[in-house]
XYZ file of C-alpha atoms in Angstrom:
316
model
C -12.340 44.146 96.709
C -8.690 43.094 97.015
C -7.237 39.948 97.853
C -6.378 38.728 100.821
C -2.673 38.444 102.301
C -0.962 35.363 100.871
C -3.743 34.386 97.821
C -1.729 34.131 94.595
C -2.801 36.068 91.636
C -4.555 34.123 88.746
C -4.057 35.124 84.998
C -6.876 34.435 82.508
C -6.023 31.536 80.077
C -5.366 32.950 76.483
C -4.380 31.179 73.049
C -1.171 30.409 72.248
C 0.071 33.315 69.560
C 0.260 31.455 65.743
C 3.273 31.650 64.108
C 4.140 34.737 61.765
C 2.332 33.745 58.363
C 0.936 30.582 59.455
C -2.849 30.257 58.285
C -4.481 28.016 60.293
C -7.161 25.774 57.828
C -10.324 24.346 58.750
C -10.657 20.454 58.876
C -12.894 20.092 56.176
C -11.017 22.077 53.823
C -8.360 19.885 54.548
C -10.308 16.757 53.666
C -11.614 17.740 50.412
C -7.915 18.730 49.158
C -6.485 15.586 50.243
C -9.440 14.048 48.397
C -9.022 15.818 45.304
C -5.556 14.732 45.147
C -6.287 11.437 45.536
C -8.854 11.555 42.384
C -6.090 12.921 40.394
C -3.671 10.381 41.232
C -6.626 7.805 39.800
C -7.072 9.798 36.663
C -3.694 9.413 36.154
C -2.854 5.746 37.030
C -6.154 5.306 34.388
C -4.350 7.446 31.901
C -1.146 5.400 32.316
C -2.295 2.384 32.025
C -4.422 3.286 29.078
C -1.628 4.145 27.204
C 0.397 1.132 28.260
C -2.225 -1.129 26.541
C -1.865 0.942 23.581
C 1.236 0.983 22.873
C 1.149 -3.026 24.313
C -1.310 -3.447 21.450
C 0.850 -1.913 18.647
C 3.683 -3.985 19.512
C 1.376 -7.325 19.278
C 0.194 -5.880 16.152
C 3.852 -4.977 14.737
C 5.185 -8.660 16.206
C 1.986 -10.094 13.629
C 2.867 -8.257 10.827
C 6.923 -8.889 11.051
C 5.994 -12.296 11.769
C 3.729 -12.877 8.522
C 6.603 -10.775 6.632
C 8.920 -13.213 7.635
C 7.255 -16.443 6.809
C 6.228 -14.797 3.322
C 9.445 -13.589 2.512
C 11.282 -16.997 2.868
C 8.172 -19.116 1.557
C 7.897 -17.277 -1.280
C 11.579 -16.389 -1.964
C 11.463 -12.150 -2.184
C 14.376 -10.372 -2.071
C 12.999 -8.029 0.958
C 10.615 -8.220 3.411
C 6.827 -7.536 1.994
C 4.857 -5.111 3.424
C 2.186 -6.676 6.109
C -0.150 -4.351 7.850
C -3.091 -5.380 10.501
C -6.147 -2.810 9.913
C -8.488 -2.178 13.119
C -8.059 -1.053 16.457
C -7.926 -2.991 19.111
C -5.704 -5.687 17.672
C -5.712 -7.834 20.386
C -9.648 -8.040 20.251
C -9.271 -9.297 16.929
C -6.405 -11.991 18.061
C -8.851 -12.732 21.408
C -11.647 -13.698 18.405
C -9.410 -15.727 15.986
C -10.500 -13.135 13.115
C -8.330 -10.445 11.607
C -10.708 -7.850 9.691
C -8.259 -6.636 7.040
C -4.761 -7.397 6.664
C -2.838 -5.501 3.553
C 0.432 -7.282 2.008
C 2.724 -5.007 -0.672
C 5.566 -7.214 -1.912
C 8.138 -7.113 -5.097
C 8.459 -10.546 -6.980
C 10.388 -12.139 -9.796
C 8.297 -12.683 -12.727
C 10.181 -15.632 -15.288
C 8.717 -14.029 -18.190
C 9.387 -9.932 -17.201
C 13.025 -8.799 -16.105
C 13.473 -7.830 -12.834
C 10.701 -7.226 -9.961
C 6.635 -6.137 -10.320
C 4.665 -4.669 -7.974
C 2.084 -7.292 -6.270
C -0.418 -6.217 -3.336
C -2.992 -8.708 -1.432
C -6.025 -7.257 0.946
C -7.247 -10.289 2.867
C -10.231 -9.455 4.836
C -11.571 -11.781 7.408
C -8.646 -13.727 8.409
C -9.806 -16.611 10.369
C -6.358 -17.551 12.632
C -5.306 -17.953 16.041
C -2.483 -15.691 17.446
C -0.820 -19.362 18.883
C -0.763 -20.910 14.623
C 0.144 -17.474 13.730
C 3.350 -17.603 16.404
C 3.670 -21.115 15.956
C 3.908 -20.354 11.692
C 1.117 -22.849 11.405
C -0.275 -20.485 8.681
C -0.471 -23.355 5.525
C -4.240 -23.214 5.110
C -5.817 -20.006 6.065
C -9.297 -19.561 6.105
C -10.204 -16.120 4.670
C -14.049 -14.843 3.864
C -12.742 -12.411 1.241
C -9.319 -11.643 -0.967
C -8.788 -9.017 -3.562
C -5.223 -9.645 -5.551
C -3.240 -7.333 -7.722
C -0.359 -7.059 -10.277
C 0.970 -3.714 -11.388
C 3.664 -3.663 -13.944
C 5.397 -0.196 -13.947
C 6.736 1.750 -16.750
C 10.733 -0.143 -16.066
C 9.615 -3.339 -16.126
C 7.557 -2.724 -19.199
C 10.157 -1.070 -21.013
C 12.147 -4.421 -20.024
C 9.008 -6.183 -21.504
C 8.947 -4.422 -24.652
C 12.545 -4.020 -25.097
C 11.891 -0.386 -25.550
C 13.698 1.401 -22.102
C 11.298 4.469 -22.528
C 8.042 2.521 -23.309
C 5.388 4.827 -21.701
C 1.567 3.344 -21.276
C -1.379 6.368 -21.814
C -4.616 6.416 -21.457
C -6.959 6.313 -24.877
C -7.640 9.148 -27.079
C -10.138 11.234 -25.028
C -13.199 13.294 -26.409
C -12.514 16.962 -26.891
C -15.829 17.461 -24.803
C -14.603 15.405 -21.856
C -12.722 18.331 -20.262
C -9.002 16.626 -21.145
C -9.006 18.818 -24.638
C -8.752 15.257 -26.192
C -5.242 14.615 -24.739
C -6.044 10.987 -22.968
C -3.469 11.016 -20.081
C -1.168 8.747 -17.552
C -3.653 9.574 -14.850
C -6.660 7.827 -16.966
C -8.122 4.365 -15.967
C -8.825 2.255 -18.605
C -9.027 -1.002 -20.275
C -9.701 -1.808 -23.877
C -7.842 1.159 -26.147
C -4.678 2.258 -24.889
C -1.100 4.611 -26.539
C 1.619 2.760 -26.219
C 5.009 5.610 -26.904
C 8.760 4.529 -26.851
C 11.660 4.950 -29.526
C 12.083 1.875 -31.575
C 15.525 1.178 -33.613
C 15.673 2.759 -37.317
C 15.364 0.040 -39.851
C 18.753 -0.073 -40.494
C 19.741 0.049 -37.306
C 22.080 -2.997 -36.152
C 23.114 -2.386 -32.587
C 20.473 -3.882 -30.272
C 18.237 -1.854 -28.151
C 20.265 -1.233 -24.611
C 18.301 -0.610 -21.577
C 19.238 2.674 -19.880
C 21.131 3.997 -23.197
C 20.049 6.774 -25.355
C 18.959 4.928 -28.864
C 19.787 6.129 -32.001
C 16.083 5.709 -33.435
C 12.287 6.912 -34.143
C 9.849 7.814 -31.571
C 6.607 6.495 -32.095
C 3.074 5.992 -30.536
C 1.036 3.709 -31.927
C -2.827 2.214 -30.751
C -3.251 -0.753 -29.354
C -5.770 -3.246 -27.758
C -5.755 -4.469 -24.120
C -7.361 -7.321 -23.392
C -7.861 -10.977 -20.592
C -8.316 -13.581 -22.700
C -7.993 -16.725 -20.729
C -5.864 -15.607 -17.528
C -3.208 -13.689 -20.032
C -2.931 -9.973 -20.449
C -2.837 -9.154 -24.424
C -1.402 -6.237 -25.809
C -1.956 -5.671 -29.176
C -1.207 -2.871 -31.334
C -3.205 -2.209 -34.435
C -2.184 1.177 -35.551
C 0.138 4.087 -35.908
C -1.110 6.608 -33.860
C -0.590 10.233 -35.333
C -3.376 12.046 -33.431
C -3.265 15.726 -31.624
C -2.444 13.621 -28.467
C 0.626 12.387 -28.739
C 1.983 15.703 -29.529
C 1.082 16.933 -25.536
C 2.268 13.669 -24.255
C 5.624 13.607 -23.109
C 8.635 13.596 -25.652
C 5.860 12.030 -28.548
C 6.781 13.925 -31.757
C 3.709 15.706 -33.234
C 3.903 14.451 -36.626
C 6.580 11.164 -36.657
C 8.666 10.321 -39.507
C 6.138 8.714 -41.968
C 6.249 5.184 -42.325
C 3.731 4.342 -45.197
C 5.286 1.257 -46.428
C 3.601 -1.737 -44.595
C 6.736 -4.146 -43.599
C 7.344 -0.724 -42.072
C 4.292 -0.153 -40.329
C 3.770 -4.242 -39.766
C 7.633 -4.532 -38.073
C 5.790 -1.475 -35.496
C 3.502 -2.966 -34.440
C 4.851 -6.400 -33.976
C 7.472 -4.746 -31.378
C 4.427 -3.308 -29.463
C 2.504 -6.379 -29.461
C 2.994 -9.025 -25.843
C 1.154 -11.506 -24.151
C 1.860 -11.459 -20.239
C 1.077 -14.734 -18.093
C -0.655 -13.921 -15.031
C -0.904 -17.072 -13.059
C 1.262 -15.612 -10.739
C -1.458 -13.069 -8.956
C -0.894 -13.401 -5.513
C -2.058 -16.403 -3.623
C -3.259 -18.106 -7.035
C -6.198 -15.925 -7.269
C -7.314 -15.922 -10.749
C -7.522 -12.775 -12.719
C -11.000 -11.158 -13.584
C -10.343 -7.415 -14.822
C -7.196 -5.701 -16.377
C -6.770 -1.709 -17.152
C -4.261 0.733 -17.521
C -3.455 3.329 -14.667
C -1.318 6.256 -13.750
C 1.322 4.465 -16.108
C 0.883 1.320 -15.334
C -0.842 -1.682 -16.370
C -2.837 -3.580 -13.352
C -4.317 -7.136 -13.363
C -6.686 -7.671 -10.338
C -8.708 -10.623 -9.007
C -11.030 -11.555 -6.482
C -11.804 -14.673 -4.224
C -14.620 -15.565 -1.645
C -14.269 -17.784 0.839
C -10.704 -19.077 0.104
C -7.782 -20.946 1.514
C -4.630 -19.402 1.454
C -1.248 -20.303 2.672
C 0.350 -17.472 4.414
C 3.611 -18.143 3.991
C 3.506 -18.898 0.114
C 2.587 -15.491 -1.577
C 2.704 -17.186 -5.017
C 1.439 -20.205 -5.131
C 2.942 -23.164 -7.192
């Protein structure tokens, strides 16, 4: 049926066209992106301020250590700054508790008896001290449960020793069934017998021995004993040594120029022969073991339940 005269026409309501390209998303999907973003923004803000606390706890840590370097370096009159390091991780946990778990110190000292610097090391463990005495440099008497001390002269110093400039330090003469062939060796650790090899002056030689000058003179190894006899180091040499091992030991002739007479062999061993003073271990901990290693000879001690002062690495 048509309309009547004078009724307007009425279209059917349809929905607005969307836009070309325009994807039109649920609500829910909506909500769950919007929510995923926001987890990700807490994962990160977590991950920030984790790493903020780390690197807030190194710089604590690296403020303790230059703080302890300090102090020791002027108490204790070194000519650089030792080498201080906090062990363990958190360090502020271990400042929160008043106890440092292991603390390492590496420092170079004047010895009176031994030109120029040696080689001293300190591992503290247990370190009973507040961050506030530690800021403060109230650090005079230091609780600590356990603390290992060590000396280590190098080859320079005991060349300087000796008067001999190329003075090497060997390990003993070694079994042929050991595996070394019955070389001995720098990289041994012993104590007791060690080779003792530098070039000593001819007899008639009257210029004095120079240190870093090429000597006009005899290169000889010779045995000798090392020994802690009542807090001192003794070196003592008892013999020529003429064995297989010198011979793959550095510059060591094979077969040195024979000295059979006995002033000869006497005036030897006298200039390989020292007693070293070690009172000056770190912290005045007293000397228990010495031994020869990689080169070197090493004096260590140990102390329970001690008192140090932190800012006195040798103590008077």
């Amino acid at each position: 049926m048509g309309n009547s005269p004078g009724t307007p026409k009425t279209r059917p309501r349809t929905q607005p066209p969307a836009r070309d390209g325009a994807v039109v998303a649920p609500t829910g999907r909506l909500e769950a992106r919007r929510g995923g973003l926001a987890f990700r923004r807490v994962i990160i803000g977590l991950l920030c301020l984790a790493g903020l606390a780390v690197v807030l706890d190194f710089g604590a840590a690296a403020y303790s250590e230059y703080r302890v370097s300090r102090m020791l370096r002027d108490g204790s009159d070194l000519s650089a700054d030792p080498e201080v390091t906090f062990h363990g991780f958190p360090f502020a946990a271990q400042a929160l508790n008043d106890e440092y778990k292991n603390v390492d110190i590496r420092a170079r000292a004047m010895r009176p008896d031994i030109p120029g610097e040696i080689l001293v090391e300190a591992n503290l463990r247990g370190v009973h001290m507040s961050l506030r005495d530690l800021i403060d440099g109230k650090v005079q008497s230091v609780p600590v449960d356990q603390v290992e001390a060590r000396m280590r002269i190098e080859p320079v110093e005991m060349g300087r020793l000796f008067k001999i400039p190329d003075l090497q330090v060997f390990g003993p003469p070694a079994d042929k069934s050991d595996g070394t062939g019955g070389s001995g060796g720098s990289g041994m650790t012993t104590a007791g017998a060690i080779i003792l090899t530098g070039t000593i002056p001819l007899p008639d030689a009257d210029a004095p021995v120079v240190p870093g000058t090429r000597t006009s003179g005899e290169t000889v190894s010779v045995l000798a004993d090392l020994r802690l006899v009542d807090d001192q180091v003794r070196i003592t040499a008892t013999d020529i040594y003429r064995g297989v091992g010198a011979a793959n030991q550095g510059d060591v002739a094979s077969s040195p120029a024979p000295m059979t007479p006995e002033t000869d062999k006497a005036r030897v061993l006298a200039l390989f022969t020292r007693t070293i003073d070690t009172r000056d271990l770190p912290f005045g901990i007293r000397p228990i073991k010495v031994e020869a290693s990689g080169g070197q000879i090493v004096v260590e001690g140990r102390g329970k339940d001690v008192t140090v002062d932190l800012d006195r690495l040798q103590q008077p």
